[in-house]
Structures are given as C-alpha cells and as structure tokens.
CSV table of C-alpha atoms in Angstrom, one decimal:
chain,number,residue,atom,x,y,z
A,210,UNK,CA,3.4,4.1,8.0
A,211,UNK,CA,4.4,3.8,11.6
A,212,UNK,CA,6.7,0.4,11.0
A,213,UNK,CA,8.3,3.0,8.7
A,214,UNK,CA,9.0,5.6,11.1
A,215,UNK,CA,10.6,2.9,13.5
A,216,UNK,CA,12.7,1.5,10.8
A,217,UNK,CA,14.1,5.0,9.7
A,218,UNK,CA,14.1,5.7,13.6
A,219,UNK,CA,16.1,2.1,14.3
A,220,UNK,CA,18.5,2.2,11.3
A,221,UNK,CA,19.5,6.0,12.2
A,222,UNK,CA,20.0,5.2,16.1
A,223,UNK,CA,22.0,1.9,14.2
A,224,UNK,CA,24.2,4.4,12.1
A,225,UNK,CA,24.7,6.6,15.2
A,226,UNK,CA,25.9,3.8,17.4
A,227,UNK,CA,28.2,2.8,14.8
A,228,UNK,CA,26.2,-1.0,14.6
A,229,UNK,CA,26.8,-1.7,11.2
A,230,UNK,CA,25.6,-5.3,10.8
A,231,UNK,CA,21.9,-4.0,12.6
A,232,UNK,CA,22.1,-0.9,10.4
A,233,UNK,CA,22.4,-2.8,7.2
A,234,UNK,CA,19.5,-5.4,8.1
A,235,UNK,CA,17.0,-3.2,9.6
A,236,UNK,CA,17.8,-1.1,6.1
A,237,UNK,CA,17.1,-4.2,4.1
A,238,UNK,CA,14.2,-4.4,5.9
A,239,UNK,CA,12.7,-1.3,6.0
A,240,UNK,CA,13.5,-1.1,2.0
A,241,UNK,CA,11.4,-4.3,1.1
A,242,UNK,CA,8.7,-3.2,3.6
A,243,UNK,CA,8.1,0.2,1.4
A,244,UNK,CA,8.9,-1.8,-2.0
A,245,UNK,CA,6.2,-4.1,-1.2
A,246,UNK,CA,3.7,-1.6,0.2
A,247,UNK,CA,4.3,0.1,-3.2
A,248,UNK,CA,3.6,-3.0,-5.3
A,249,UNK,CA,0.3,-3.7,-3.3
A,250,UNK,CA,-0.8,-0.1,-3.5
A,251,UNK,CA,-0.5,-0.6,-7.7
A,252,UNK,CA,-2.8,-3.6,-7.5
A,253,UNK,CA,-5.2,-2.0,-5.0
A,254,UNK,CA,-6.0,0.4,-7.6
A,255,UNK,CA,-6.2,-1.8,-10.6
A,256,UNK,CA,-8.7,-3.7,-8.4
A,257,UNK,CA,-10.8,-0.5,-7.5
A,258,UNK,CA,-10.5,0.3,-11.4
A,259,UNK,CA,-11.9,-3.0,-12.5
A,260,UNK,CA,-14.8,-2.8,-9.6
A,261,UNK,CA,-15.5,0.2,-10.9
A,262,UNK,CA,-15.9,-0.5,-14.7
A,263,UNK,CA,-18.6,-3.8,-13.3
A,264,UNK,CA,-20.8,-0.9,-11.9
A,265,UNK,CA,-23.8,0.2,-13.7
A,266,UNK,CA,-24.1,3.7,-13.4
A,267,UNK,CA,-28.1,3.8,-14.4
A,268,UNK,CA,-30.7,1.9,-13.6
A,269,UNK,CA,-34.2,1.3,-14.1
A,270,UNK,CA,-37.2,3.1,-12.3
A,271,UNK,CA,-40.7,2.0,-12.8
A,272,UNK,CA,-43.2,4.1,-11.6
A,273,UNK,CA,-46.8,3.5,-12.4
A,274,UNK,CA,-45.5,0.1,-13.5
A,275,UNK,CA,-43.9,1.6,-16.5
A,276,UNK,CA,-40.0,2.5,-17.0
C-alpha cells in the first residue's frame, strides 16, 4: 500500500514537472505493481478457501472412555 502511494506520489510530481519519459515508467510500474497485488490477492483466497474445506469442524470427545 505504501509503494503505491509513492508511485501515485512520483508519477504526479513526474506529470507536474513535465518528465514525461519518468512519468510513463513509474506509471507502468505502479500499474503492474497493483495488477499483480490483485492476482495474488485472488489466489490468497482460493488457498484460505481450500484450507478451509481440509478442516474438520467436529471432533471426537471421550469421556469416561466412551465417545
């Protein structure tokens, strides 16, 4: 989240300034940072999803050696 904010920060101090070939890369940048944050994020939660479904929810209890 912070890289984010120093990208948007960079590429609008870039546009100020009149840079245009920093602008365009720190852009390209910043856009494949969140692209790819947004991609992992997806597969975190398929992950957490299949952890999930491998949990048993009950279990056993024996007491007085009988369930």
């Amino acid at each position: 989240m912070l890289l984010m904010l120093l990208l948007t920060g960079e590429v609008i101090l870039s546009a100020f300034l009149g840079n245009t070939s920093y602008l365009f890369f720190i852009l390209f940048i910043a856009l494949f940072t969140g692209f790819l944050s947004f991609f992992q994020e997806q597969n975190t939660g398929r992950v957490v999803e299949k952890l999930q479904s491998m949990l048993y929810l009950k279990a056993p209890v024996l007491r007085d050696n009988k369930p």
